[in-house]
mmCIF file of C-alpha atoms in Angstrom:
data_model
loop_
_atom_site.group_PDB
_atom_site.id
_atom_site.type_symbol
_atom_site.label_atom_id
_atom_site.label_comp_id
_atom_site.label_asym_id
_atom_site.label_seq_id
_atom_site.Cartn_x
_atom_site.Cartn_y
_atom_site.Cartn_z
ATOM 1 C CA MET A 1 -0.199 0.040 -0.007
ATOM 2 C CA GLN A 2 1.358 3.416 -0.893
ATOM 3 C CA PRO A 3 1.978 5.928 1.720
ATOM 4 C CA ALA A 4 -0.805 8.521 2.043
ATOM 5 C CA PRO A 5 -0.241 11.850 0.229
ATOM 6 C CA LYS A 6 0.033 14.831 2.867
ATOM 7 C CA ASP A 7 -2.618 16.884 1.056
ATOM 8 C CA GLY A 8 -5.307 14.062 1.048
ATOM 9 C CA THR A 9 -5.278 13.623 -2.694
ATOM 10 C CA PRO A 10 -5.706 10.366 -4.548
ATOM 11 C CA GLY A 11 -2.421 8.299 -4.502
ATOM 12 C CA TYR A 12 -3.133 4.839 -3.115
ATOM 13 C CA ASP A 13 -3.038 1.511 -4.587
ATOM 14 C CA ALA A 14 -6.522 0.007 -4.900
ATOM 15 C CA PHE A 15 -8.061 -1.159 -1.639
ATOM 16 C CA HIS A 16 -10.963 -3.261 -0.751
ATOM 17 C CA ALA A 17 -14.519 -1.785 0.298
ATOM 18 C CA TYR A 18 -18.165 -3.168 0.566
ATOM 19 C CA GLN A 19 -20.098 -1.364 -1.847
ATOM 20 C CA ILE A 20 -23.876 -1.104 -2.479
ATOM 21 C CA ARG A 21 -24.805 -0.697 -6.230
ATOM 22 C CA ARG A 22 -27.829 -0.113 -8.142
ATOM 23 C CA ASP A 23 -27.919 -1.325 -11.745
ATOM 24 C CA GLY A 24 -31.675 -2.260 -11.895
ATOM 25 C CA PRO A 25 -31.995 -4.133 -8.372
ATOM 26 C CA ILE A 26 -29.822 -3.282 -5.433
ATOM 27 C CA THR A 27 -26.764 -5.502 -5.016
ATOM 28 C CA SER A 28 -23.832 -5.289 -2.658
ATOM 29 C CA GLY A 29 -20.659 -7.016 -2.173
ATOM 30 C CA LEU A 30 -16.742 -6.515 -2.126
ATOM 31 C CA ALA A 31 -15.155 -4.038 -4.686
ATOM 32 C CA ARG A 32 -11.606 -2.547 -5.426
ATOM 33 C CA LEU A 33 -11.633 0.932 -5.260
ATOM 34 C CA THR A 34 -9.122 3.908 -5.216
ATOM 35 C CA LEU A 35 -9.368 7.071 -3.168
ATOM 36 C CA ALA A 36 -10.729 8.824 -6.038
ATOM 37 C CA ASP A 37 -13.735 6.686 -5.898
ATOM 38 C CA LEU A 38 -14.739 7.930 -2.621
ATOM 39 C CA SER A 39 -16.710 10.838 -1.298
ATOM 40 C CA PRO A 40 -14.706 14.108 -0.915
ATOM 41 C CA GLY A 41 -13.313 15.213 2.346
ATOM 42 C CA ASP A 42 -10.086 16.772 3.894
ATOM 43 C CA VAL A 43 -9.106 13.705 6.069
ATOM 44 C CA VAL A 44 -7.905 10.305 4.877
ATOM 45 C CA ILE A 45 -8.090 7.746 7.526
ATOM 46 C CA ARG A 46 -6.794 4.040 7.533
ATOM 47 C CA THR A 47 -9.627 1.854 8.898
ATOM 48 C CA ALA A 48 -8.832 -0.251 11.902
ATOM 49 C CA TYR A 49 -12.526 -1.323 12.605
ATOM 50 C CA ALA A 50 -16.077 -0.728 11.428
ATOM 51 C CA GLY A 51 -19.040 -1.459 13.544
ATOM 52 C CA VAL A 52 -22.008 -3.274 11.957
ATOM 53 C CA ASN A 53 -25.469 -2.142 12.307
ATOM 54 C CA TYR A 54 -29.056 -2.958 11.396
ATOM 55 C CA LYS A 55 -28.952 0.257 9.449
ATOM 56 C CA ASP A 56 -26.291 -1.126 7.318
ATOM 57 C CA ALA A 57 -27.887 -4.297 6.571
ATOM 58 C CA LEU A 58 -31.054 -2.354 5.657
ATOM 59 C CA ALA A 59 -29.203 -0.325 3.454
ATOM 60 C CA THR A 60 -28.571 -3.388 1.134
ATOM 61 C CA THR A 61 -32.198 -4.216 0.564
ATOM 62 C CA GLU A 62 -34.858 -2.741 -1.736
ATOM 63 C CA HIS A 63 -37.140 -1.835 1.231
ATOM 64 C CA GLY A 64 -34.661 0.032 3.523
ATOM 65 C CA ASN A 65 -34.703 3.194 1.208
ATOM 66 C CA VAL A 66 -31.483 4.082 3.400
ATOM 67 C CA VAL A 67 -29.380 4.754 0.435
ATOM 68 C CA ARG A 68 -30.447 7.281 -2.188
ATOM 69 C CA LYS A 69 -27.434 7.670 -4.439
ATOM 70 C CA PHE A 70 -25.381 4.758 -5.719
ATOM 71 C CA PRO A 71 -22.681 3.429 -5.733
ATOM 72 C CA ARG A 72 -22.231 3.847 -1.932
ATOM 73 C CA VAL A 73 -19.574 2.244 0.373
ATOM 74 C CA ALA A 74 -21.713 1.172 3.293
ATOM 75 C CA GLY A 75 -20.983 1.225 6.953
ATOM 76 C CA SER A 76 -22.235 4.083 9.600
ATOM 77 C CA ASP A 77 -19.463 3.965 11.956
ATOM 78 C CA ALA A 78 -15.736 3.089 12.011
ATOM 79 C CA SER A 79 -12.413 4.054 13.849
ATOM 80 C CA GLY A 80 -8.712 4.113 12.525
ATOM 81 C CA TRP A 81 -5.555 6.284 12.182
ATOM 82 C CA ILE A 82 -5.358 9.576 10.343
ATOM 83 C CA ALA A 83 -3.265 8.838 7.185
ATOM 84 C CA ALA A 84 -3.388 12.450 5.788
ATOM 85 C CA SER A 85 -5.299 15.691 6.742
ATOM 86 C CA GLY A 86 -5.684 19.033 5.467
ATOM 87 C CA ASP A 87 -7.027 20.311 9.005
ATOM 88 C CA ARG A 88 -4.458 21.327 11.423
ATOM 89 C CA ARG A 89 -6.511 19.579 14.294
ATOM 90 C CA PHE A 90 -5.254 16.155 12.975
ATOM 91 C CA ARG A 91 -1.728 14.754 12.587
ATOM 92 C CA GLU A 92 -0.831 11.542 10.824
ATOM 93 C CA GLY A 93 -1.289 8.557 13.359
ATOM 94 C CA ASP A 94 -4.026 10.284 15.418
ATOM 95 C CA GLU A 95 -6.538 7.414 16.682
ATOM 96 C CA VAL A 96 -9.902 8.670 15.672
ATOM 97 C CA ALA A 97 -13.520 7.604 15.070
ATOM 98 C CA VAL A 98 -16.316 8.635 12.605
ATOM 99 C CA LEU A 99 -20.099 8.126 12.914
ATOM 100 C CA GLY A 100 -23.227 9.534 11.947
ATOM 101 C CA ARG A 101 -23.798 12.654 9.899
ATOM 102 C CA GLY A 102 -24.722 10.715 6.731
ATOM 103 C CA PHE A 103 -21.750 8.480 7.046
ATOM 104 C CA GLY A 104 -22.479 5.275 4.894
ATOM 105 C CA VAL A 105 -25.797 6.876 3.492
ATOM 106 C CA ASP A 106 -25.151 10.093 1.819
ATOM 107 C CA HIS A 107 -21.373 9.591 2.064
ATOM 108 C CA ASP A 108 -19.199 6.659 1.617
ATOM 109 C CA GLY A 109 -19.035 4.947 5.004
ATOM 110 C CA GLY A 110 -16.838 2.618 7.056
ATOM 111 C CA PHE A 111 -16.604 -0.790 5.389
ATOM 112 C CA SER A 112 -13.466 0.252 3.447
ATOM 113 C CA GLU A 113 -9.789 0.005 4.273
ATOM 114 C CA TYR A 114 -9.439 3.620 3.754
ATOM 115 C CA LEU A 115 -11.995 6.450 4.430
ATOM 116 C CA ARG A 116 -12.323 10.010 3.267
ATOM 117 C CA VAL A 117 -14.432 12.347 5.268
ATOM 118 C CA PRO A 118 -14.694 16.043 6.222
ATOM 119 C CA ALA A 119 -12.782 17.211 9.064
ATOM 120 C CA ASP A 120 -15.726 18.232 11.250
ATOM 121 C CA TRP A 121 -16.883 14.699 11.278
ATOM 122 C CA VAL A 122 -13.634 13.166 12.738
ATOM 123 C CA ILE A 123 -13.633 12.507 16.582
ATOM 124 C CA LYS A 124 -10.330 12.134 18.535
ATOM 125 C CA LEU A 125 -10.567 9.238 20.835
ATOM 126 C CA PRO A 126 -10.699 10.372 24.725
ATOM 127 C CA ARG A 127 -8.039 8.882 26.959
ATOM 128 C CA GLY A 128 -8.656 5.331 27.739
ATOM 129 C CA LEU A 129 -10.794 4.579 24.727
ATOM 130 C CA ALA A 130 -8.997 1.896 22.360
ATOM 131 C CA LEU A 131 -9.804 1.811 18.452
ATOM 132 C CA ARG A 132 -11.483 -1.484 19.083
ATOM 133 C CA ASP A 133 -13.544 -0.081 21.858
ATOM 134 C CA ALA A 134 -14.558 2.803 19.832
ATOM 135 C CA ALA A 135 -15.723 0.625 16.767
ATOM 136 C CA THR A 136 -17.552 -1.542 19.401
ATOM 137 C CA LEU A 137 -19.309 1.284 20.816
ATOM 138 C CA GLY A 138 -19.843 3.146 17.337
ATOM 139 C CA ILE A 139 -23.304 4.524 16.516
ATOM 140 C CA ALA A 140 -25.094 1.950 18.624
ATOM 141 C CA GLY A 141 -23.348 2.792 21.914
ATOM 142 C CA TYR A 142 -23.270 6.470 21.191
ATOM 143 C CA THR A 143 -27.026 6.358 20.716
ATOM 144 C CA ALA A 144 -27.461 4.236 23.947
ATOM 145 C CA ALA A 145 -25.289 7.060 25.602
ATOM 146 C CA LEU A 146 -27.517 9.673 24.062
ATOM 147 C CA ALA A 147 -30.854 7.948 25.195
ATOM 148 C CA VAL A 148 -29.511 7.555 28.719
ATOM 149 C CA HIS A 149 -28.220 10.999 29.156
ATOM 150 C CA LEU A 150 -31.677 12.303 28.023
ATOM 151 C CA LEU A 151 -33.314 10.229 30.666
ATOM 152 C CA GLN A 152 -30.991 11.744 33.183
ATOM 153 C CA GLU A 153 -31.584 15.194 31.774
ATOM 154 C CA ALA A 154 -35.203 14.608 32.123
ATOM 155 C CA ARG A 155 -34.662 13.920 35.676
ATOM 156 C CA CYS A 156 -35.606 10.351 35.645
ATOM 157 C CA ARG A 157 -33.902 9.085 38.801
ATOM 158 C CA PRO A 158 -32.997 5.441 39.992
ATOM 159 C CA GLU A 159 -35.301 5.684 43.108
ATOM 160 C CA ARG A 160 -38.240 6.281 40.861
ATOM 161 C CA GLY A 161 -38.613 2.667 39.706
ATOM 162 C CA GLU A 162 -38.108 0.215 37.003
ATOM 163 C CA ILE A 163 -36.916 1.362 33.396
ATOM 164 C CA LEU A 164 -38.313 -0.819 30.770
ATOM 165 C CA VAL A 165 -36.124 -1.531 27.706
ATOM 166 C CA ASN A 166 -37.492 -3.289 24.780
ATOM 167 C CA GLY A 167 -35.651 -4.921 21.590
ATOM 168 C CA ALA A 168 -33.173 -5.675 24.502
ATOM 169 C CA THR A 169 -30.828 -8.043 22.346
ATOM 170 C CA GLY A 170 -30.208 -5.321 19.977
ATOM 171 C CA ALA A 171 -26.834 -3.519 20.235
ATOM 172 C CA VAL A 172 -28.207 -0.248 21.460
ATOM 173 C CA SER A 173 -30.712 -1.685 23.851
ATOM 174 C CA GLY A 174 -28.179 -4.136 25.176
ATOM 175 C CA MET A 175 -25.448 -1.282 25.883
ATOM 176 C CA ALA A 176 -28.246 0.879 27.314
ATOM 177 C CA ILE A 177 -29.053 -1.763 29.891
ATOM 178 C CA GLU A 178 -25.471 -2.059 30.996
ATOM 179 C CA MET A 179 -25.185 1.693 31.279
ATOM 180 C CA LEU A 180 -28.276 2.019 33.149
ATOM 181 C CA SER A 181 -27.257 -0.794 35.459
ATOM 182 C CA ARG A 182 -23.980 0.812 36.130
ATOM 183 C CA LEU A 183 -25.897 3.894 37.089
ATOM 184 C CA GLN A 184 -27.774 2.066 39.681
ATOM 185 C CA TYR A 185 -31.091 2.040 37.789
ATOM 186 C CA ARG A 186 -33.349 -1.378 38.059
ATOM 187 C CA VAL A 187 -33.900 -2.388 34.372
ATOM 188 C CA ALA A 188 -36.534 -4.796 33.052
ATOM 189 C CA ALA A 189 -35.548 -5.989 29.685
ATOM 190 C CA VAL A 190 -37.983 -7.153 27.064
ATOM 191 C CA SER A 191 -37.125 -9.711 24.305
ATOM 192 C CA SER A 192 -38.667 -12.104 21.972
ATOM 193 C CA LYS A 193 -35.597 -14.446 22.505
ATOM 194 C CA PRO A 194 -36.353 -16.364 25.503
ATOM 195 C CA ASP A 195 -32.916 -18.228 25.274
ATOM 196 C CA HIS A 196 -31.166 -14.967 25.699
ATOM 197 C CA ALA A 197 -32.275 -14.390 29.306
ATOM 198 C CA ALA A 198 -28.837 -15.228 31.083
ATOM 199 C CA TYR A 199 -26.997 -12.721 28.369
ATOM 200 C CA LEU A 200 -29.509 -9.968 29.458
ATOM 201 C CA GLN A 201 -28.956 -10.578 32.918
ATOM 202 C CA ALA A 202 -25.127 -10.584 32.477
ATOM 203 C CA LEU A 203 -25.725 -7.080 30.927
ATOM 204 C CA GLY A 204 -27.420 -5.846 34.265
ATOM 205 C CA ALA A 205 -31.156 -6.527 33.735
ATOM 206 C CA GLN A 206 -32.761 -7.506 36.859
ATOM 207 C CA VAL A 207 -36.076 -8.521 35.265
ATOM 208 C CA VAL A 208 -36.129 -10.375 32.017
ATOM 209 C CA LEU A 209 -39.506 -10.493 30.060
ATOM 210 C CA GLY A 210 -40.760 -11.982 27.182
ATOM 211 C CA THR A 211 -43.236 -9.938 24.758
ATOM 212 C CA THR A 212 -46.327 -12.010 26.033
ATOM 213 C CA ASP A 213 -45.622 -10.740 29.558
ATOM 214 C CA LEU A 214 -46.593 -7.277 28.835
ATOM 215 C CA ALA A 215 -50.340 -7.346 29.096
ATOM 216 C CA ASP A 216 -52.226 -5.011 26.893
ATOM 217 C CA GLN A 217 -56.011 -4.664 27.421
ATOM 218 C CA GLY A 218 -56.085 -1.940 24.965
ATOM 219 C CA ARG A 219 -57.116 0.830 27.130
ATOM 220 C CA PRO A 220 -56.050 4.430 26.881
ATOM 221 C CA LEU A 221 -54.097 4.054 30.028
ATOM 222 C CA GLU A 222 -52.892 0.774 31.226
ATOM 223 C CA PRO A 223 -51.617 0.379 35.060
ATOM 224 C CA ALA A 224 -48.416 2.580 35.525
ATOM 225 C CA ARG A 225 -45.868 0.126 35.779
ATOM 226 C CA TRP A 226 -42.471 1.968 34.474
ATOM 227 C CA ALA A 227 -40.740 4.894 35.685
ATOM 228 C CA ALA A 228 -39.182 5.445 32.259
ATOM 229 C CA GLY A 229 -38.695 3.433 29.190
ATOM 230 C CA LEU A 230 -36.080 3.083 26.108
ATOM 231 C CA ASP A 231 -37.774 1.925 22.974
ATOM 232 C CA ALA A 232 -36.073 0.329 20.130
ATOM 233 C CA LEU A 233 -39.135 -0.832 18.286
ATOM 234 C CA GLY A 234 -41.539 2.037 17.540
ATOM 235 C CA GLY A 235 -45.203 0.988 16.670
ATOM 236 C CA LYS A 236 -47.455 -0.923 18.921
ATOM 237 C CA PRO A 237 -44.593 -1.815 21.482
ATOM 238 C CA LEU A 238 -44.156 2.188 21.793
ATOM 239 C CA ASP A 239 -47.718 2.739 22.192
ATOM 240 C CA LEU A 240 -48.058 0.078 25.053
ATOM 241 C CA MET A 241 -45.038 1.576 26.742
ATOM 242 C CA LEU A 242 -46.293 4.887 26.511
ATOM 243 C CA ARG A 243 -49.619 3.756 28.225
ATOM 244 C CA SER A 244 -48.051 1.911 30.946
ATOM 245 C CA THR A 245 -45.504 4.540 32.230
ATOM 246 C CA MET A 246 -46.006 6.370 35.441
ATOM 247 C CA PRO A 247 -46.693 9.863 35.911
ATOM 248 C CA ARG A 248 -44.131 12.414 34.950
ATOM 249 C CA GLY A 249 -42.233 9.332 33.426
ATOM 250 C CA CYS A 250 -40.391 9.567 30.205
ATOM 251 C CA VAL A 251 -39.770 7.404 27.096
ATOM 252 C CA ALA A 252 -36.672 7.756 25.058
ATOM 253 C CA SER A 253 -37.349 6.479 21.344
ATOM 254 C CA PHE A 254 -34.592 5.482 18.892
ATOM 255 C CA GLY A 255 -35.922 2.695 16.925
ATOM 256 C CA ASN A 256 -38.593 1.573 14.521
ATOM 257 C CA VAL A 257 -38.218 -1.930 13.913
ATOM 258 C CA ALA A 258 -41.806 -2.379 14.725
ATOM 259 C CA GLY A 259 -42.748 0.145 12.283
ATOM 260 C CA ASN A 260 -43.102 3.984 11.767
ATOM 261 C CA GLU A 261 -46.572 4.287 12.692
ATOM 262 C CA LEU A 262 -47.578 5.371 16.227
ATOM 263 C CA SER A 263 -51.278 4.898 17.248
ATOM 264 C CA THR A 264 -52.145 6.228 20.792
ATOM 265 C CA SER A 265 -54.059 8.594 22.611
ATOM 266 C CA VAL A 266 -53.163 11.923 24.073
ATOM 267 C CA LEU A 267 -54.147 10.725 27.453
ATOM 268 C CA PRO A 268 -50.543 9.470 28.684
ATOM 269 C CA PHE A 269 -49.209 12.901 28.020
ATOM 270 C CA ILE A 270 -52.172 15.253 29.341
ATOM 271 C CA LEU A 271 -53.244 12.849 32.170
ATOM 272 C CA ARG A 272 -50.010 11.543 33.508
ATOM 273 C CA GLY A 273 -47.619 13.915 32.135
ATOM 274 C CA VAL A 274 -45.507 11.334 30.104
ATOM 275 C CA ARG A 275 -42.825 12.887 27.992
ATOM 276 C CA LEU A 276 -41.862 11.063 24.783
ATOM 277 C CA ILE A 277 -38.060 12.003 23.832
ATOM 278 C CA GLY A 278 -36.731 11.621 20.456
ATOM 279 C CA VAL A 279 -33.188 10.143 20.130
ATOM 280 C CA ASN A 280 -31.425 11.669 17.160
ATOM 281 C CA LEU A 281 -27.558 12.110 17.152
ATOM 282 C CA THR A 282 -28.051 14.859 14.521
ATOM 283 C CA TYR A 283 -29.655 17.364 17.028
ATOM 284 C CA TYR A 284 -27.247 16.825 19.959
ATOM 285 C CA LEU A 285 -23.961 17.546 18.427
ATOM 286 C CA ASP A 286 -23.269 19.940 21.297
ATOM 287 C CA LEU A 287 -22.882 16.717 23.528
ATOM 288 C CA GLU A 288 -20.434 14.900 21.507
ATOM 289 C CA ALA A 289 -17.433 15.633 23.502
ATOM 290 C CA GLU A 290 -19.237 15.040 26.818
ATOM 291 C CA LEU A 291 -20.819 11.593 25.626
ATOM 292 C CA TRP A 292 -17.331 10.365 24.291
ATOM 293 C CA ASP A 293 -15.943 11.054 27.544
ATOM 294 C CA ARG A 294 -18.765 9.213 29.492
ATOM 295 C CA LEU A 295 -18.335 6.423 27.185
ATOM 296 C CA ALA A 296 -14.854 5.960 28.430
ATOM 297 C CA GLY A 297 -15.944 6.597 31.972
ATOM 298 C CA ASP A 298 -19.226 6.033 33.908
ATOM 299 C CA LEU A 299 -21.274 4.808 30.797
ATOM 300 C CA ARG A 300 -18.667 2.334 29.589
ATOM 301 C CA PRO A 301 -20.414 -0.721 28.549
ATOM 302 C CA GLN A 302 -17.571 -3.377 29.639
ATOM 303 C CA HIS A 303 -19.487 -6.559 29.308
ATOM 304 C CA THR A 304 -20.268 -5.685 25.573
ATOM 305 C CA LEU A 305 -16.602 -4.606 24.997
ATOM 306 C CA GLU A 306 -15.405 -7.853 26.084
ATOM 307 C CA GLN A 307 -18.073 -9.897 24.180
ATOM 308 C CA VAL A 308 -18.202 -8.219 20.808
ATOM 309 C CA LYS A 309 -17.985 -10.478 17.854
ATOM 310 C CA THR A 310 -15.181 -9.901 15.277
ATOM 311 C CA ILE A 311 -15.371 -10.794 11.711
ATOM 312 C CA THR A 312 -13.445 -9.965 8.364
ATOM 313 C CA LEU A 313 -14.634 -8.013 5.473
ATOM 314 C CA ASP A 314 -15.053 -11.272 3.545
ATOM 315 C CA GLU A 315 -17.597 -12.202 6.253
ATOM 316 C CA LEU A 316 -19.539 -9.183 6.140
ATOM 317 C CA ALA A 317 -22.278 -10.163 3.687
ATOM 318 C CA GLN A 318 -23.092 -13.134 5.941
ATOM 319 C CA GLN A 319 -23.490 -11.013 8.976
ATOM 320 C CA LEU A 320 -25.716 -8.439 7.271
ATOM 321 C CA GLN A 321 -27.989 -11.324 6.161
ATOM 322 C CA ARG A 322 -28.012 -12.641 9.731
ATOM 323 C CA MET A 323 -29.057 -9.299 11.197
ATOM 324 C CA LEU A 324 -31.939 -9.043 8.376
ATOM 325 C CA ASP A 325 -33.152 -12.381 9.430
ATOM 326 C CA GLY A 326 -33.183 -11.726 13.068
ATOM 327 C CA ARG A 327 -30.395 -14.026 13.911
ATOM 328 C CA SER A 328 -27.961 -11.707 15.187
ATOM 329 C CA TRP A 329 -27.633 -10.302 18.757
ATOM 330 C CA GLY A 330 -24.979 -8.265 20.557
ATOM 331 C CA ARG A 331 -22.429 -6.144 18.663
ATOM 332 C CA THR A 332 -20.287 -7.288 15.761
ATOM 333 C CA ILE A 333 -17.600 -5.427 14.185
ATOM 334 C CA VAL A 334 -15.178 -5.798 11.089
ATOM 335 C CA GLU A 335 -11.396 -5.905 11.631
ATOM 336 C CA PHE A 336 -9.268 -4.640 8.925
ATOM 337 C CA PRO A 337 -5.642 -5.850 8.369
ATOM 338 C CA ALA A 338 -3.042 -3.888 10.449
#
């Protein structure tokens, strides 16, 4: 591999990337690219690891509507070393991460041996956070940290009662369970996978429920059971969570696996004062430095960091399909050659 040019201009040998294409139906697979094939940017990064997210899997399908311009290198988060920078904030060899902001959607993403992005997208890793850890956390860990932070900001305290977390075996929910447990919250985890109860308890869930354990009588207000909630599903599960939340409780919503539609009444909001908080990284960029520091500190999900599954770029297609089939759990990252 040729050394990176100092001005960030093309000059590398061809490298491997996982690209989504549309020549008729959407297809995806490994491609040989050069830096000139990537989206523009003033920072070049040699990739160490890239996180694998459900959104990345959805982007490879006709139904996802995630990517709108093709071809596109997939992958919504990655970590690595600065190879070249036109911005004085970064020097060659700095350990950094990139996530969100259209990375892997509107801009070529992390499943590539080299990345090129705008300097403002690049995050210098805080002390104590390794490149592997940063990719394991990725957009999933960052989303979990933001959701927990927003619950705290809404004055949801551990003494108020249990927090319900659904979609519990997903990466975001799993790391959120760990974070809440570290902060002394009592967590009830809901999953449709009963054989994963031991895993959820290891993350810190005090109670593990199946989806059938949540009674829905179809009333505008169900018995107030949860002090707060973290919702990864949307749709009917979010509706039930809102109708079951205690007065002045809050629900942070970050997923839509069960659907984009929400049919509910205003009663949880006007009679119980329940708050629904949307978790979108784009609108909380002012918290970025604080959240990364917390991920290296009090919100560090140690079990997830230790149990992460590592694959190669050649194995990525199989992992994406497992995610689409609902056969994946926990966190998986792609490791690139050193």
